[in-house]
């Protein structure tokens, strides 16, 4: 059963999964990182408190995060069609993946940056740093190890979502697992895809940890 | 020399959800150019708030702060940020950037000020040399001791050639020996660079060691202000007495008899007053109590001496003290 054709199918599945996960993670950070920063900066103890904006942002983030992924995935199908032209396949799946994970990423970024000592920010302010300089030269570099560690967690979570999207034709290992394991009762294929997912998660997590540890100047 | 920082009728009230906290009220003081000025007070007196008002990190509710002739409340945010490059600050917790090494930390304020990288590094190296840790240039804060971290923080604070250095409990996290060395460094910086220094502390020892003038802050108000030696000799307020004599003003209590209380008000601490007196009068005395402090080479404090019963010897001692211009009071020690 693990003939050349199956191997090819699995290889394609791995590739599609990596493609979806990495592109979605990248786009989720493109959205989530500024949102997380905005949450921090506009907080009542932040460097530019803006109560209304902060509350609104926080509400929207909580709202999107509380919608179960599969429901979100189906709910945004018209939007996905509008953007990608189709609602099936791995490229189409990127749209709901990004929408679902960007708020999660924003919260991760927020918590990473919250770890930065308030005193360091105060010191920068006392030197005449602008809010912009504080974000670029203090908050982001000081939070870097934690941001990287959280990025690994976010990426593996997105990987999990992408597998879930396989149920509705999202492509990648998730779809293979459903099609062969669930509909055709080939539990060995299902097992292999699950194992592959486990391996990918481990690799991402390990890479994230290593980069974060290596770059962290606090742990000498 | 004019005033470097002029604070007039400063008030700061924090409005929290439930209530209001008056952190400062009616605070007026002038800090002269080139001096080392101390602000002392118990925890919660408002010291940090006062020092944060000096660079407008905290906007006062009332009153004004004039820095080097410019009123801070008239400035825009941008102008304020520019002004802050001339009012540096160091902290109890050092607040160094953990992901930058010592050199990069000192470069930080220069980057903010827009100084080109090469130039900034050169200046940063000079500053690290000035504070005596040029050899730790590549070390990260996590590899430095508290004293070394504070030295890096001082180098960082001085990199932009500030006119004023505000020190909020800068030695409170350090052991006594390190504290002395950091205070000596601050004194050297004051002498060498002419930087006006404001020292915030809750320890009288720090004030004694390097301050010329001091303001005593008590529950949001200035309780007393003046030259350190004057306040030491003659503290007026309760809080000043409490800070100067933490165990209370001691009295000789164990012997009956006539005594003399000698007050040292700034005589050279190198002059051995009591032993000279004993030699000159040819009579022994009993020291019942002494509390003297050496401030900048001058002796301050008081000493309670039990006198001999012999009337002639007593008169000799009074005459000696009078002739030497030493202030004294006759009194009886309690039983
Ligand atoms: N941001 C704030 N919001 C509300 N109250 C504040 C705030 N900052 C300070 N306070 C209050 O103002 C008062 C003075 O605080 P401040 O930090 O200036 O005291 P301090 O003399 O520096 O004390 P310490 O020696 O403990 O550092 C305290 O009662 C404090 O609770
Ligand atoms: Mg304080």
Coordinates of C-alpha atoms and ligand atoms in Angstrom, one line a residue:
Chain A
X1 CA 0.0 0.0 0.0
X2 CA 2.9 2.4 0.5
X3 CA 3.7 2.3 -3.2
X4 CA 5.4 5.0 -5.1
X5 CA 2.0 6.7 -5.7
X6 CA 1.3 6.9 -2.0
X7 CA 4.7 8.2 -1.2
X8 CA 4.2 10.9 -3.8
X9 CA 0.9 11.7 -2.3
X10 CA 2.4 12.0 1.2
X11 CA 5.3 14.1 -0.1
X12 CA 2.7 16.5 -1.7
X13 CA 0.8 16.5 1.6
X14 CA 3.9 17.4 3.6
X15 CA 4.7 20.2 1.2
X16 CA 1.2 21.5 1.2
X17 CA 1.1 21.4 5.0
X18 CA 4.4 23.2 5.3
X19 CA 3.3 25.8 2.7
X20 CA 0.0 26.5 4.4
X21 CA 1.5 26.6 7.9
X22 CA 4.5 28.8 7.1
X23 CA 2.7 31.2 4.8
X24 CA -0.2 31.5 7.3
X25 CA 2.1 32.0 10.2
X26 CA 4.0 34.7 8.3
X27 CA 0.8 36.5 7.4
X28 CA -0.6 36.0 10.9
X29 CA 2.4 37.8 12.3
X30 CA 2.2 40.5 9.7
X31 CA -1.2 41.2 11.1
X32 CA -0.8 40.1 14.7
X33 CA 2.5 41.7 15.6
X34 CA 1.3 45.3 15.0
X35 CA -2.0 44.4 16.7
X36 CA -0.2 43.1 19.7
X37 CA 2.1 46.1 19.8
X38 CA -1.0 48.4 19.5
X39 CA -2.5 46.5 22.5
X40 CA 0.6 47.2 24.6
X41 CA 1.1 50.8 23.5
X42 CA -2.5 51.9 23.9
X43 CA -2.9 50.2 27.3
X44 CA -3.7 52.5 30.2
X45 CA -0.2 52.0 31.5
X46 CA 1.3 52.0 28.0
X47 CA 3.5 54.6 26.3
X48 CA 0.5 56.1 24.5
X49 CA -2.7 55.3 26.4
X50 CA -5.8 55.3 24.2
X51 CA -8.7 53.7 26.1
X52 CA -11.3 53.5 23.5
X53 CA -9.1 52.0 20.8
X54 CA -7.6 49.6 23.3
X55 CA -11.0 48.3 24.5
X56 CA -12.3 48.0 20.9
X57 CA -9.2 46.1 19.7
X58 CA -9.3 43.8 22.8
X59 CA -13.0 43.1 22.2
X60 CA -12.6 42.2 18.5
X61 CA -9.6 40.0 19.3
X62 CA -11.5 38.1 22.0
X63 CA -14.5 37.8 19.7
X64 CA -12.7 36.2 16.8
X65 CA -10.7 34.0 19.2
X66 CA -13.9 32.6 20.7
X67 CA -15.4 31.5 17.3
X68 CA -14.5 27.8 16.8
X69 CA -12.1 27.4 13.9
X70 CA -14.3 25.2 11.8
X71 CA -17.2 27.6 12.0
X72 CA -15.0 30.5 11.1
X73 CA -13.6 28.5 8.2
X74 CA -17.1 28.0 6.8
X75 CA -18.3 31.5 7.6
X76 CA -15.5 33.2 5.7
X77 CA -16.0 31.0 2.5
X78 CA -17.4 34.0 0.5
X79 CA -14.5 36.1 1.6
X80 CA -12.1 33.4 0.7
X81 CA -13.7 33.0 -2.8
X82 CA -13.5 36.7 -3.3
X83 CA -9.7 36.7 -2.4
X84 CA -8.5 33.5 -3.9
X85 CA -11.2 32.6 -6.4
X86 CA -11.9 29.2 -4.8
X87 CA -12.6 27.9 -1.3
X88 CA -10.8 24.5 -1.5
X89 CA -7.1 23.7 -1.6
X90 CA -4.2 24.8 0.5
X91 CA -4.0 28.4 -0.8
X92 CA -7.7 29.0 0.0
X93 CA -7.2 27.6 3.5
X94 CA -4.6 30.2 4.2
X95 CA -7.3 32.8 4.4
X96 CA -9.3 31.4 7.4
X97 CA -6.0 30.2 9.0
X98 CA -4.7 33.8 9.0
X99 CA -8.0 35.2 10.2
X100 CA -8.2 32.7 13.0
X101 CA -4.6 32.9 14.2
X102 CA -3.8 36.6 13.9
X103 CA -5.8 37.5 17.1
X104 CA -4.1 34.6 18.8
X105 CA -0.7 35.9 17.6
X106 CA -1.6 39.4 18.8
X107 CA -2.2 38.0 22.3
X108 CA 1.0 36.1 22.2
X109 CA 2.9 39.2 21.2
X110 CA 1.2 41.2 23.9
X111 CA 2.2 38.7 26.6
X112 CA 5.8 38.6 25.3
X113 CA 6.2 42.3 25.4
X114 CA 4.5 42.6 28.8
X115 CA 7.5 40.7 30.1
X116 CA 9.8 43.6 29.3
X117 CA 10.7 45.4 32.5
X118 CA 8.7 48.6 32.9
X119 CA 11.8 50.3 34.3
X120 CA 13.7 49.8 31.1
X121 CA 11.0 51.6 29.2
X122 CA 11.0 54.4 31.8
X123 CA 14.8 54.7 31.5
X124 CA 14.4 55.1 27.7
X125 CA 11.8 57.7 28.2
X126 CA 14.1 59.6 30.6
X127 CA 16.6 59.7 27.8
X128 CA 14.1 61.3 25.5
X129 CA 13.1 58.3 23.4
X130 CA 10.0 58.7 21.3
X131 CA 7.2 56.0 21.5
X132 CA 8.4 54.8 18.1
X133 CA 12.0 54.4 19.3
X134 CA 10.8 52.7 22.4
X135 CA 8.9 50.1 20.3
X136 CA 11.8 49.5 17.9
X137 CA 14.8 49.8 20.2
X138 CA 13.5 48.6 23.5
X139 CA 10.3 46.6 23.4
X140 CA 10.9 44.4 20.3
X141 CA 14.6 43.7 20.9
X142 CA 14.2 43.1 24.7
X143 CA 11.2 40.7 24.0
X144 CA 12.9 38.9 21.1
X145 CA 13.6 35.6 22.8
X146 CA 10.1 35.3 24.2
X147 CA 8.7 36.4 20.8
X148 CA 10.5 33.7 19.0
X149 CA 9.5 31.1 21.5
X150 CA 5.9 32.1 21.2
X151 CA 6.2 32.1 17.4
X152 CA 7.1 28.4 17.6
X153 CA 4.0 27.8 19.6
X154 CA 1.8 29.9 17.3
X155 CA 3.2 28.0 14.2
X156 CA 2.5 24.6 15.7
X157 CA -1.0 25.8 16.6
X158 CA -1.5 26.9 13.0
X159 CA -0.3 23.6 11.8
X160 CA -3.0 21.9 14.0
X161 CA -5.6 24.2 12.5
X162 CA -4.4 23.4 9.0
X163 CA -4.9 19.7 9.6
X164 CA -8.4 20.5 10.9
X165 CA -9.1 22.3 7.6
X166 CA -8.4 19.0 5.9
X167 CA -11.9 17.9 6.9
X168 CA -13.3 20.4 4.4
X169 CA -10.8 19.9 1.6
X170 CA -8.1 22.2 2.9
X171 CA -5.3 20.1 1.4
X172 CA -2.2 18.9 3.0
X173 CA -1.7 16.0 5.4
X174 CA -5.0 16.7 7.1
X175 CA -7.0 16.0 3.9
X176 CA -5.0 12.8 3.2
X177 CA -5.7 11.6 6.7
X178 CA -9.4 12.2 6.3
X179 CA -9.7 10.8 2.8
X180 CA -7.7 7.6 3.3
X181 CA -8.0 7.0 7.0
X182 CA -11.6 8.1 7.6
X183 CA -13.5 7.5 4.4
X184 CA -11.5 4.5 3.1
X185 CA -10.7 2.9 6.4
X186 CA -6.9 2.9 5.7
X187 CA -5.9 3.4 9.3
X188 CA -2.2 2.8 8.5
X189 CA -2.2 5.9 6.2
X190 CA -4.0 7.9 8.9
X191 CA -1.3 6.8 11.4
X192 CA 1.5 7.8 9.1
X193 CA 0.1 11.2 8.5
X194 CA -0.5 11.8 12.2
X195 CA 3.1 10.7 12.8
X196 CA 4.3 13.1 10.2
X197 CA 2.4 15.9 11.8
X198 CA 3.9 15.0 15.2
X199 CA 7.4 15.1 13.7
X200 CA 6.8 18.5 12.1
X201 CA 5.5 19.9 15.3
X202 CA 8.6 18.6 17.2
X203 CA 10.9 20.1 14.6
X204 CA 9.3 23.5 14.7
X205 CA 9.2 23.6 18.5
X206 CA 12.9 22.5 18.7
X207 CA 14.0 25.1 16.1
X208 CA 12.1 27.9 18.0
X209 CA 13.6 26.9 21.3
X210 CA 17.1 26.8 19.9
X211 CA 17.0 30.2 18.2
X212 CA 15.3 31.7 21.3
X213 CA 17.9 30.3 23.7
X214 CA 20.9 31.2 21.5
X215 CA 19.7 34.8 21.1
X216 CA 18.9 35.3 24.7
X217 CA 21.6 37.4 26.4
X218 CA 20.1 36.9 29.8
X219 CA 21.0 33.2 30.0
X220 CA 24.8 33.2 30.3
Chain B
X1 CA 25.9 80.4 39.7
X2 CA 22.2 80.3 39.0
X3 CA 19.6 77.8 39.7
X4 CA 19.8 74.7 37.4
X5 CA 16.4 73.4 38.5
X6 CA 13.8 75.7 40.0
X7 CA 10.7 74.0 41.5
X8 CA 7.9 76.3 42.5
X9 CA 4.8 75.2 44.5
X10 CA 4.8 71.8 42.9
X11 CA 1.9 69.5 43.6
X12 CA 1.1 66.1 42.2
X13 CA -2.1 64.2 42.9
X14 CA -2.7 60.7 41.5
X15 CA -6.2 59.9 40.6
X16 CA -7.0 56.3 40.9
X17 CA -10.3 54.5 40.4
X18 CA -11.3 54.6 44.1
X19 CA -9.5 57.6 45.5
X20 CA -6.9 60.3 45.1
X21 CA -3.4 60.1 46.4
X22 CA -1.6 63.4 47.1
X23 CA 2.0 62.5 46.4
X24 CA 3.4 66.1 46.5
X25 CA 2.0 69.4 47.8
X26 CA 3.5 72.9 47.8
X27 CA 7.0 71.7 47.1
X28 CA 9.4 74.6 46.3
X29 CA 13.1 74.2 45.9
X30 CA 16.1 75.4 43.9
X31 CA 19.0 73.3 42.9
X32 CA 22.1 75.2 42.1
X33 CA 24.3 74.6 39.1
X34 CA 27.1 72.3 39.9
X35 CA 26.0 71.2 43.4
X36 CA 25.2 67.8 44.8
X37 CA 21.7 68.1 46.2
X38 CA 20.1 65.5 48.4
X39 CA 16.4 64.6 48.8
X40 CA 15.7 62.3 51.7
X41 CA 12.5 60.9 53.1
X42 CA 10.8 57.8 54.3
X43 CA 9.2 55.4 51.9
X44 CA 6.1 56.9 50.3
X45 CA 7.1 60.4 51.1
X46 CA 7.0 61.3 47.4
X47 CA 10.7 61.3 46.5
X48 CA 10.4 59.3 43.3
X49 CA 7.4 61.4 42.2
X50 CA 9.4 64.6 42.8
X51 CA 12.3 63.4 40.8
X52 CA 10.1 62.2 38.0
X53 CA 8.5 65.7 37.9
X54 CA 12.0 67.2 37.4
X55 CA 12.1 65.7 33.9
X56 CA 8.4 65.7 33.4
X57 CA 8.1 61.9 33.2
X58 CA 5.3 62.8 35.6
X59 CA 3.3 65.9 34.8
X60 CA 2.7 67.9 38.0
X61 CA -0.8 68.8 38.9
X62 CA 0.2 72.3 40.0
X63 CA 3.2 74.4 40.1
X64 CA 6.2 74.7 37.7
X65 CA 9.6 73.2 37.0
X66 CA 12.2 75.4 35.4
X67 CA 15.2 73.6 34.0
X68 CA 18.2 75.7 33.1
X69 CA 16.0 78.7 32.5
X70 CA 13.3 76.9 30.5
X71 CA 9.9 76.2 31.9
X72 CA 9.1 72.5 31.2
X73 CA 5.3 73.0 31.1
X74 CA 5.6 75.3 28.1
X75 CA 7.4 72.7 26.0
X76 CA 5.9 70.4 23.4
X77 CA 6.4 66.6 23.7
X78 CA 9.2 66.9 21.2
X79 CA 10.9 69.7 23.0
X80 CA 10.6 67.8 26.2
X81 CA 12.3 64.8 24.7
X82 CA 15.1 67.0 23.6
X83 CA 15.4 68.5 27.0
X84 CA 15.5 65.1 28.6
X85 CA 18.8 64.4 26.9
X86 CA 20.2 67.0 29.2
X87 CA 18.5 65.6 32.4
X88 CA 19.8 62.0 32.8
X89 CA 18.6 59.6 35.3
X90 CA 19.8 56.5 37.1
X91 CA 17.7 54.1 39.1
X92 CA 17.8 51.6 42.0
X93 CA 17.1 48.8 39.6
X94 CA 19.7 50.0 37.0
X95 CA 17.2 49.4 34.1
X96 CA 19.8 48.3 31.6
X97 CA 18.8 46.7 28.3
X98 CA 19.3 43.0 29.0
X99 CA 19.8 42.1 25.3
X100 CA 22.6 44.6 24.8
X101 CA 26.1 44.5 26.1
X102 CA 27.7 47.3 28.2
X103 CA 29.0 49.2 25.2
X104 CA 25.7 48.9 23.3
X105 CA 23.8 50.0 26.4
X106 CA 25.9 53.2 26.6
X107 CA 25.4 53.8 22.9
X108 CA 21.6 53.6 23.4
X109 CA 21.0 57.2 24.4
X110 CA 23.3 58.4 21.6
X111 CA 21.3 56.4 19.1
X112 CA 18.2 58.0 20.4
X113 CA 19.8 61.4 20.0
X114 CA 20.7 60.5 16.4
X115 CA 24.5 60.4 16.9
X116 CA 26.3 58.5 14.1
X117 CA 27.3 55.0 15.1
X118 CA 31.1 55.4 14.9
X119 CA 31.0 58.6 17.0
X120 CA 28.6 57.0 19.5
X121 CA 30.9 54.1 20.0
X122 CA 33.9 56.3 20.6
X123 CA 31.9 58.4 23.1
X124 CA 30.6 55.2 24.8
X125 CA 34.1 53.8 25.2
X126 CA 35.2 57.1 26.8
X127 CA 32.3 56.9 29.2
X128 CA 33.0 53.3 30.2
X129 CA 36.6 54.3 30.9
X130 CA 35.5 57.2 33.0
X131 CA 33.4 55.0 35.2
X132 CA 36.2 52.4 35.4
X133 CA 34.8 49.4 33.6
X134 CA 36.2 49.6 30.1
X135 CA 37.3 46.0 30.5
X136 CA 33.6 44.9 30.7
X137 CA 32.6 46.5 27.5
X138 CA 31.5 43.3 25.8
X139 CA 29.7 41.9 28.9
X140 CA 26.0 41.6 29.1
X141 CA 24.1 42.9 32.1
X142 CA 23.5 39.4 33.3
X143 CA 27.2 38.9 33.6
X144 CA 27.8 42.0 35.7
X145 CA 27.5 42.6 39.5
X146 CA 25.2 45.2 40.9
X147 CA 28.0 47.8 41.3
X148 CA 29.2 47.2 37.8
X149 CA 25.7 47.5 36.4
X150 CA 25.3 50.8 38.1
X151 CA 28.6 52.0 36.6
X152 CA 27.3 51.1 33.2
X153 CA 24.1 52.9 34.0
X154 CA 26.1 56.0 35.0
X155 CA 28.2 55.8 31.9
X156 CA 25.0 55.6 29.9
X157 CA 23.4 58.5 31.7
X158 CA 26.5 60.7 31.1
X159 CA 26.9 59.8 27.4
X160 CA 24.8 62.7 26.2
X161 CA 26.7 65.2 28.2
X162 CA 23.8 66.0 30.5
X163 CA 23.7 69.1 32.8
X164 CA 21.9 67.2 35.5
X165 CA 22.1 63.6 36.8
X166 CA 19.1 62.5 38.8
X167 CA 19.8 59.5 41.0
X168 CA 16.7 57.7 42.4
X169 CA 17.9 55.4 45.2
X170 CA 20.9 54.6 43.0
X171 CA 22.7 52.8 45.8
X172 CA 19.9 51.3 47.6
X173 CA 20.4 47.9 46.0
X174 CA 24.1 47.8 46.8
X175 CA 26.2 46.7 49.7
X176 CA 27.9 49.4 51.9
X177 CA 31.3 49.0 50.2
X178 CA 29.9 49.2 46.7
X179 CA 27.7 52.1 47.8
X180 CA 30.7 54.0 48.9
X181 CA 32.5 53.4 45.7
X182 CA 29.5 54.5 43.6
X183 CA 29.1 57.6 45.7
X184 CA 32.8 58.4 45.3
X185 CA 32.3 58.0 41.5
X186 CA 29.4 60.4 41.6
X187 CA 31.4 62.9 43.5
X188 CA 34.3 62.6 41.0
X189 CA 31.9 63.1 38.1
X190 CA 30.5 66.2 39.8
X191 CA 34.0 67.6 40.2
X192 CA 35.4 66.6 36.9
X193 CA 32.4 67.3 34.6
X194 CA 30.6 69.9 36.7
X195 CA 27.3 67.9 36.4
X196 CA 24.7 68.9 38.8
X197 CA 23.6 65.9 40.8
X198 CA 20.4 65.2 42.6
X199 CA 20.5 62.3 45.0
X200 CA 17.3 60.7 46.2
X201 CA 17.7 58.4 49.2
X202 CA 16.2 57.2 52.4
X203 CA 19.6 56.7 54.0
X204 CA 21.1 59.6 55.9
X205 CA 24.6 58.1 55.3
X206 CA 24.3 58.8 51.6
X207 CA 23.4 62.4 52.2
X208 CA 26.3 62.8 54.7
X209 CA 28.7 61.3 52.3
X210 CA 28.4 63.6 49.3
X211 CA 25.6 66.2 49.5
X212 CA 26.1 69.9 50.1
X213 CA 22.5 70.7 50.6
X214 CA 19.5 68.6 51.5
X215 CA 15.7 68.8 51.4
X216 CA 13.8 66.5 53.8
X217 CA 10.6 65.3 52.4
X218 CA 7.9 64.2 54.7
X219 CA 4.5 63.0 53.6
X220 CA 4.4 65.0 50.4
X221 CA 5.8 68.2 51.9
X222 CA 9.3 69.6 52.3
X223 CA 9.8 69.5 56.1
X224 CA 13.2 71.1 56.1
X225 CA 15.8 72.3 53.7
X226 CA 19.3 73.7 54.0
X227 CA 23.0 72.9 54.3
X228 CA 23.6 69.4 55.4
X229 CA 25.8 70.5 58.3
X230 CA 23.3 72.9 59.6
X231 CA 20.5 70.4 59.6
X232 CA 22.9 67.9 61.3
X233 CA 23.8 70.2 64.1
X234 CA 20.4 71.6 64.6
X235 CA 17.5 69.6 63.1
X236 CA 14.2 71.4 63.5
X237 CA 11.6 69.1 62.2
X238 CA 10.5 65.8 63.8
X239 CA 11.3 63.9 60.7
X240 CA 14.9 65.4 60.5
X241 CA 15.5 64.4 64.1
X242 CA 14.2 60.9 63.3
X243 CA 16.4 60.5 60.3
X244 CA 19.5 61.9 62.1
X245 CA 19.1 60.0 65.3
X246 CA 17.3 56.9 64.3
X247 CA 17.4 55.5 67.8
X248 CA 16.3 58.7 69.4
X249 CA 18.5 61.4 71.0
X250 CA 20.5 59.5 73.6
X251 CA 21.1 60.9 77.1
X252 CA 23.7 59.7 79.5
X253 CA 21.6 57.8 82.0
X254 CA 23.8 55.7 84.1
X255 CA 25.6 58.1 86.4
X256 CA 24.7 61.0 88.6
X257 CA 26.9 64.0 88.4
X258 CA 27.8 67.2 86.6
X259 CA 28.3 66.8 82.9
X260 CA 29.1 68.9 79.9
X261 CA 27.6 68.5 76.4
X262 CA 30.0 69.4 73.7
X263 CA 28.5 70.2 70.3
X264 CA 30.7 69.8 67.2
X265 CA 29.5 72.1 64.5
X266 CA 32.0 71.6 61.7
X267 CA 35.4 71.8 63.3
X268 CA 38.0 69.9 61.5
X269 CA 37.5 66.2 62.3
X270 CA 41.3 65.9 62.3
X271 CA 41.6 67.9 65.5
X272 CA 41.4 65.6 68.5
X273 CA 39.4 67.9 70.7
X274 CA 38.8 65.7 73.7
X275 CA 42.4 64.4 74.0
X276 CA 43.8 67.9 73.6
X277 CA 41.5 69.1 76.4
X278 CA 42.6 66.2 78.7
X279 CA 46.2 67.0 78.0
X280 CA 45.8 70.8 78.5
X281 CA 43.8 70.5 81.7
X282 CA 45.6 67.6 83.1
X283 CA 42.4 65.9 84.2
X284 CA 40.5 62.8 83.1
X285 CA 36.9 62.9 81.8
X286 CA 34.4 60.2 81.3
X287 CA 32.7 60.0 77.9
X288 CA 29.1 59.1 78.6
X289 CA 27.7 59.3 75.1
X290 CA 29.0 60.4 71.7
X291 CA 27.4 60.7 68.4
X292 CA 29.6 62.4 65.9
X293 CA 29.8 62.2 62.2
X294 CA 32.5 63.1 59.7
X295 CA 31.0 65.0 56.8
X296 CA 33.5 66.1 54.2
X297 CA 36.4 66.3 56.7
X298 CA 34.4 68.2 59.3
X299 CA 33.0 66.8 62.6
X300 CA 29.4 67.2 63.5
X301 CA 27.5 65.9 66.4
X302 CA 27.6 65.9 70.2
X303 CA 29.4 64.3 73.1
X304 CA 28.4 64.1 76.7
X305 CA 31.3 64.2 79.1
X306 CA 31.2 63.5 82.8
X307 CA 33.3 66.0 84.7
X308 CA 35.6 65.4 87.6
X309 CA 34.3 66.4 91.1
X310 CA 37.2 68.9 91.5
X311 CA 35.9 72.4 91.0
X312 CA 39.3 73.7 89.7
X313 CA 39.5 71.0 87.2
X314 CA 36.0 71.8 86.0
X315 CA 36.8 75.5 85.6
X316 CA 39.9 74.6 83.7
X317 CA 37.8 72.5 81.3
X318 CA 35.2 75.3 80.7
X319 CA 38.0 77.8 80.2
X320 CA 39.7 75.5 77.7
X321 CA 36.5 74.9 75.7
X322 CA 35.7 78.6 75.7
X323 CA 39.2 79.5 74.5
X324 CA 38.9 76.9 71.7
X325 CA 35.5 78.3 70.7
X326 CA 33.8 75.0 71.2
X327 CA 30.2 75.2 71.9
X328 CA 29.2 73.5 75.2
X329 CA 26.4 73.2 77.7
X330 CA 26.5 72.3 81.3
X331 CA 24.0 69.8 82.5
X332 CA 23.2 67.0 84.9
X333 CA 23.0 63.5 83.7
X334 CA 19.9 61.8 84.9
X335 CA 20.1 58.8 87.1
Ligands
LIG1 N1 1.3 56.1 39.4 C1 0.8 56.2 40.7 N2 -0.5 56.1 40.9 C2 -1.1 56.3 42.1 N3 -0.4 56.6 43.2 C3 1.0 56.7 43.1 C4 1.6 56.6 41.8 N4 2.9 56.8 41.9 C5 3.1 57.0 43.2 N5 2.0 57.0 43.9 C6 1.8 57.3 45.4 O1 2.4 58.5 45.7 C7 3.0 58.4 46.9 C8 4.5 58.8 46.8 O2 5.2 57.8 46.0 P1 6.7 57.8 45.7 O3 7.0 56.7 44.8 O4 7.0 59.1 45.1 O5 7.4 57.6 47.1 P2 8.9 57.5 47.4 O6 9.2 58.5 48.4 O7 9.7 57.4 46.2 O8 8.9 56.1 48.2 P3 10.0 54.9 48.1 O9 11.1 55.3 49.1 O10 9.3 53.7 48.6 O11 10.5 54.8 46.7 C9 2.8 57.0 47.4 O12 1.7 57.1 48.3 C10 2.4 56.3 46.2 O13 1.5 55.2 46.6
LIG2 MG1 10.9 55.9 45.2

